[in-house]
CSV table of C-alpha atoms in Angstrom, one decimal:
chain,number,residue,atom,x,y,z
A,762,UNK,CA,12.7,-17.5,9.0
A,763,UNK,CA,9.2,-18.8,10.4
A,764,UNK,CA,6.2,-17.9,8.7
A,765,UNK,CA,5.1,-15.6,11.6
A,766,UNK,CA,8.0,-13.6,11.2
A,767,UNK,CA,7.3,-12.8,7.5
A,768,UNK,CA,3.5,-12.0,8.2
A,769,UNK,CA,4.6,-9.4,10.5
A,770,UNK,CA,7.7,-7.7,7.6
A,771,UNK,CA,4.7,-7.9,4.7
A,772,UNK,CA,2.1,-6.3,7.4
A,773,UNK,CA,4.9,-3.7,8.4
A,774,UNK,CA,6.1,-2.9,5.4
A,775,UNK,CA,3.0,-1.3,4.2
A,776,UNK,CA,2.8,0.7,7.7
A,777,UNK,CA,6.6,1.9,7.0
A,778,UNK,CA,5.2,3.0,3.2
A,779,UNK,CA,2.3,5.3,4.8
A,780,UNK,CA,4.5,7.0,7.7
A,781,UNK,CA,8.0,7.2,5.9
A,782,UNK,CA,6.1,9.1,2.4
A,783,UNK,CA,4.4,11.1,4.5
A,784,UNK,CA,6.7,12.3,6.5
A,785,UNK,CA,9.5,12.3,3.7
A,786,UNK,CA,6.5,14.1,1.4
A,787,UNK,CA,5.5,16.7,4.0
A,788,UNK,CA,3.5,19.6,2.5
A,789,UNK,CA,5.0,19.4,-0.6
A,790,UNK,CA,6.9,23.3,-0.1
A,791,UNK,CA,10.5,22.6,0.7
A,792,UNK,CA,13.0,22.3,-1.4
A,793,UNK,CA,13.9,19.1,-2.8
A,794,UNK,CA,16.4,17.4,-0.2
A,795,UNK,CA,18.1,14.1,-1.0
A,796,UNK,CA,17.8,12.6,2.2
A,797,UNK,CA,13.9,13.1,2.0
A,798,UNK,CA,13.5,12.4,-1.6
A,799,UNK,CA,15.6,8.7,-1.0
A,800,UNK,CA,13.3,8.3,2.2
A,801,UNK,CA,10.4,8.8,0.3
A,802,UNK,CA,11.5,6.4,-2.6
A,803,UNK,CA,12.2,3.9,-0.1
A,804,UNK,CA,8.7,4.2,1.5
A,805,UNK,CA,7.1,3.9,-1.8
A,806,UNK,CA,9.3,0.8,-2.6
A,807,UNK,CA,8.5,-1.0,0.5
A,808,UNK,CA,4.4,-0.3,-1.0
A,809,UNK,CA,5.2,-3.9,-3.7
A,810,UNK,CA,6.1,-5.8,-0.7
A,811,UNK,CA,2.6,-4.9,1.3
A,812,UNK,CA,0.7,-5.4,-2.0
A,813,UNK,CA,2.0,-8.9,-2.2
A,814,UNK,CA,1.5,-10.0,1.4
A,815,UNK,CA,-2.2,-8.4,1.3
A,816,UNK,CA,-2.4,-10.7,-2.0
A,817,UNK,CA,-1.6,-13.4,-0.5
A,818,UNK,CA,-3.8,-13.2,2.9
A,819,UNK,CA,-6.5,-13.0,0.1
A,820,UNK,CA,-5.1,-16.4,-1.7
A,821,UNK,CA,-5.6,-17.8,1.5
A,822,UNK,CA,-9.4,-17.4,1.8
A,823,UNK,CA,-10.2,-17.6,-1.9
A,824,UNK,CA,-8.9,-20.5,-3.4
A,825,UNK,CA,-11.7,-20.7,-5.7
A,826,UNK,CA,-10.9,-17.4,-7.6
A,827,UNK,CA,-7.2,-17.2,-6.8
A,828,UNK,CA,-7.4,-14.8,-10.4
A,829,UNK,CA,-8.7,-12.2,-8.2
A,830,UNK,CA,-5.7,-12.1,-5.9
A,831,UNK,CA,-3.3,-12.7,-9.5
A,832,UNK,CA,-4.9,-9.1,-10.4
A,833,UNK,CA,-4.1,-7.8,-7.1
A,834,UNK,CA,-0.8,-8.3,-7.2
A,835,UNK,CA,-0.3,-7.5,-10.4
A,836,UNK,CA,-2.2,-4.3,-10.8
A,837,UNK,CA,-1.1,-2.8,-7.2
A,838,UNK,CA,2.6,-3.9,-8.0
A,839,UNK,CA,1.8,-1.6,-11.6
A,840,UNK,CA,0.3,1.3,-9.5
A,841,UNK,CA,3.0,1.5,-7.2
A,842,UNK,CA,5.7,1.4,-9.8
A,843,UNK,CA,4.0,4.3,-11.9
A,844,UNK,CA,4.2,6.1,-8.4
A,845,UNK,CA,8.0,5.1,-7.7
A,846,UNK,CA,8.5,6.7,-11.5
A,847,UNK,CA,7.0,9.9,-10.8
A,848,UNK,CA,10.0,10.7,-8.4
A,849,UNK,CA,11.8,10.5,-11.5
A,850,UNK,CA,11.6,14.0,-13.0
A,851,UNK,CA,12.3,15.9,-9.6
A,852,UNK,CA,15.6,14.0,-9.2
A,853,UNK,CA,16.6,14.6,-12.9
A,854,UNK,CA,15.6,18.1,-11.7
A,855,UNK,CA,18.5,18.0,-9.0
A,856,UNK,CA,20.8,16.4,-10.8
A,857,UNK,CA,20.6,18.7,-14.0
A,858,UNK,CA,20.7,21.8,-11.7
A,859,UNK,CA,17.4,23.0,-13.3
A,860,UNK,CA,15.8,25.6,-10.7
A,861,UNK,CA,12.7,26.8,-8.9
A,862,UNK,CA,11.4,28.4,-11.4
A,863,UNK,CA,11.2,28.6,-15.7
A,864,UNK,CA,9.5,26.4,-18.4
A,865,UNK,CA,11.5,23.5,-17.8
A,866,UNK,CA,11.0,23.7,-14.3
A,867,UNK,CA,7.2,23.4,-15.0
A,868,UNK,CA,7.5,20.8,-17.7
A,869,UNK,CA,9.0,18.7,-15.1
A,870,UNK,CA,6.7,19.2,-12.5
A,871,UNK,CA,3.9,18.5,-14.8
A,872,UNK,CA,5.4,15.4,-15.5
A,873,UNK,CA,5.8,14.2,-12.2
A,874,UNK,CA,1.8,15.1,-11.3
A,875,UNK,CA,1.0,13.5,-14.5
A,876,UNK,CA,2.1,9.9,-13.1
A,877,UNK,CA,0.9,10.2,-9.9
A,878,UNK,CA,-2.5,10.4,-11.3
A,879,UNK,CA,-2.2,7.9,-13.9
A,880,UNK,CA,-0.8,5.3,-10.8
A,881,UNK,CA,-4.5,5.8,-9.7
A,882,UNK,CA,-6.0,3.8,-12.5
A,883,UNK,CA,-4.2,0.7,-11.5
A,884,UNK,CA,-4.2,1.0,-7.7
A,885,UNK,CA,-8.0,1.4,-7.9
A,886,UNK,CA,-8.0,-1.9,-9.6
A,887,UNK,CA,-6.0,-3.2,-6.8
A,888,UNK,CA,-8.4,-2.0,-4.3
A,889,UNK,CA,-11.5,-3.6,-6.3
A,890,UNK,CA,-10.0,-6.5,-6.8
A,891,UNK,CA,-9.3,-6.4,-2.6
A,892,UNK,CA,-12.6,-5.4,-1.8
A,893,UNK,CA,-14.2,-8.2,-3.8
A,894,UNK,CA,-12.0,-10.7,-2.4
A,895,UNK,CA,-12.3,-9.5,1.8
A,896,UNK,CA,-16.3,-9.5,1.1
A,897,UNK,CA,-17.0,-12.8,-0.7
A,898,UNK,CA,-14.4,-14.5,2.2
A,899,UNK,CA,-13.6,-12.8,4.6
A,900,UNK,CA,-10.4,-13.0,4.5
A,901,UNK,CA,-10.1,-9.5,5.9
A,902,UNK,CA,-12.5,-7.7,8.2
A,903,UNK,CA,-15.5,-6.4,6.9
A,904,UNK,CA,-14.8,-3.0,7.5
A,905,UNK,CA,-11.1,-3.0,5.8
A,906,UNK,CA,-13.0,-4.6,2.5
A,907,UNK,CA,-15.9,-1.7,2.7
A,908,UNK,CA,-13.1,0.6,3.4
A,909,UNK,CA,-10.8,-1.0,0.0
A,910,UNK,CA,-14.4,-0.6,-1.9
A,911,UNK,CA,-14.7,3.5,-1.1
A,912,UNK,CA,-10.8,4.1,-1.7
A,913,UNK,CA,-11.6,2.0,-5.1
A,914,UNK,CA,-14.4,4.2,-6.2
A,915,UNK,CA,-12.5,7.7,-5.0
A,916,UNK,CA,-9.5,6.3,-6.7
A,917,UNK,CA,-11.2,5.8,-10.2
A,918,UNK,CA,-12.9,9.4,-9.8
A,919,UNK,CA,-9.5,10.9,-9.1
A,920,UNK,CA,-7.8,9.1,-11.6
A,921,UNK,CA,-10.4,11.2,-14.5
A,922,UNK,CA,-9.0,14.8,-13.6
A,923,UNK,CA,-5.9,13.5,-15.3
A,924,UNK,CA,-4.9,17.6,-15.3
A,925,UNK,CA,-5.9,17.7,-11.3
A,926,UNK,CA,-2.7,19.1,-9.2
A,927,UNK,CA,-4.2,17.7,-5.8
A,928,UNK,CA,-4.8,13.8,-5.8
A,929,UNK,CA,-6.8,13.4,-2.5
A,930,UNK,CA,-7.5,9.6,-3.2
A,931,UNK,CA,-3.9,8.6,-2.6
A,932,UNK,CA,-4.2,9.8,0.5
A,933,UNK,CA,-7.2,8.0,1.5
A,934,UNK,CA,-5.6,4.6,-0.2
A,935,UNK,CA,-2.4,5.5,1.7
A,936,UNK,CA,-4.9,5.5,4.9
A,937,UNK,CA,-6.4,2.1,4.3
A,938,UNK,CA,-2.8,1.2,3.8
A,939,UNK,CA,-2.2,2.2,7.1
A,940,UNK,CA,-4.8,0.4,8.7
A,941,UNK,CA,-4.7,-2.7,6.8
A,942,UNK,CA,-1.3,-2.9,8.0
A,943,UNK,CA,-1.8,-2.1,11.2
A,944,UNK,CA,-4.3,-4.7,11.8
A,945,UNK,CA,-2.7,-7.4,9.7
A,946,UNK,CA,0.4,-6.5,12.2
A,947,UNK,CA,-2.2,-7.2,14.9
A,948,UNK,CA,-3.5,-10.4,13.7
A,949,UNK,CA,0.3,-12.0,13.4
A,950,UNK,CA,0.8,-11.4,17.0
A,951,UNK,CA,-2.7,-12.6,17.9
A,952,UNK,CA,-2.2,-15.8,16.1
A,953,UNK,CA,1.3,-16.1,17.7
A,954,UNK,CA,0.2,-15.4,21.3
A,955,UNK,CA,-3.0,-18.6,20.4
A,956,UNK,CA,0.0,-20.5,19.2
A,957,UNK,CA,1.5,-20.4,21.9
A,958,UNK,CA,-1.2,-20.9,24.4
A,959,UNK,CA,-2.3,-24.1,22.6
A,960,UNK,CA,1.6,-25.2,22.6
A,961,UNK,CA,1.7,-24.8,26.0
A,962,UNK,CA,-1.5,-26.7,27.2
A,963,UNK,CA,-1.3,-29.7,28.9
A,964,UNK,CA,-2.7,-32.7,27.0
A,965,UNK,CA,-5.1,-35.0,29.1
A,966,UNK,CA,-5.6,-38.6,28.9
A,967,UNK,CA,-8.6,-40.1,29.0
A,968,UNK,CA,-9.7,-41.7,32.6
């Protein structure tokens, strides 16, 4: 498999995460399905993927602080397993036939908020360490390392309210997901088309 071809599964991988959990996650009031809940874990899963190949566009324009990519990977791979985990008490939920309703019910929920706002703490890392990186290189556009710099502060914020139901910074990092993505997806098939065009032109020999 060429290297082109992986580019573009690491850059769509992290546009399949932000689509397929928000569609799978919807507005949060149906009932828990199966179907949605394994396309939502699925989403999520495809997140470590992205997180690596963002790490490693990062490698590529800062050898001189590779650490900063190291924590990268390391503490978006953390964030997004802490996420994947919080789908864990809904589907014990299901599978122990607890309802819609009672202590237990509750307990469980809480359980399942409680992760996704402790998963904060790490992504926000992740999106420093991304921001620092894309500014000092420019290994990503300007605007996506500004953009990985506000999602890192709103994250951290977030992450504080550790009782908050409503965790409107993973949104916003699923948005700069999205984007990042998108134009990473763009760049592979920008530097295929070049590729191709410099293939293709005819040498000429001197007179």
């Amino acid at each position: 498999m060429t290297n082109t071809l992986l580019d573009r599964a690491g850059a769509i991988s992290g546009v399949v995460f932000t689509i397929g959990l928000f569609l799978a996650a919807g507005d949060g009031s149906h009932a828990y399905d199966p179907a949605r809940a394994a396309a939502g874990m699925w989403s999520i899963a495809l997140a470590v993927p992205f997180v690596a190949y963002v790490s490693s566009v990062l490698d590529r324009g800062d050898r001189n602080d590779a650490w900063l990519t190291r924590v990268a990977v390391t503490s978006g791979t953390a964030g997004i397993v802490v996420k994947m985990i919080s789908e864990v008490p809904e589907l014990g939920a299901h599978r122990a036939g607890v309802g819609d309703t009672g202590q237990m019910h509750e307990v469980l929920d809480a359980m399942s908020g409680g992760a996704t706002v402790i998963c904060l703490a790490s992504l926000a890392i992740f999106c420093t360490a991304v921001a620092v990186s894309a500014l000092r290189t420019s290994s990503l556009p300007r605007w996506l390392g500004i953009g990985a710099a506000v999602t890192a502060i709103c994250l951290a914020v977030n992450s504080v309210f550790l009782s908050a139901d409503f965790v409107p910074a993973f949104l916003l990092f699923m948005l700069w997901c999205l984007c990042t993505g998108v134009h990473l997806l763009w760049a592979t098939r920008r530097n295929r088309v070049g590729a191709a065009h410099h293939t293709a032109a005819p040498a000429h020999s001197p007179n």
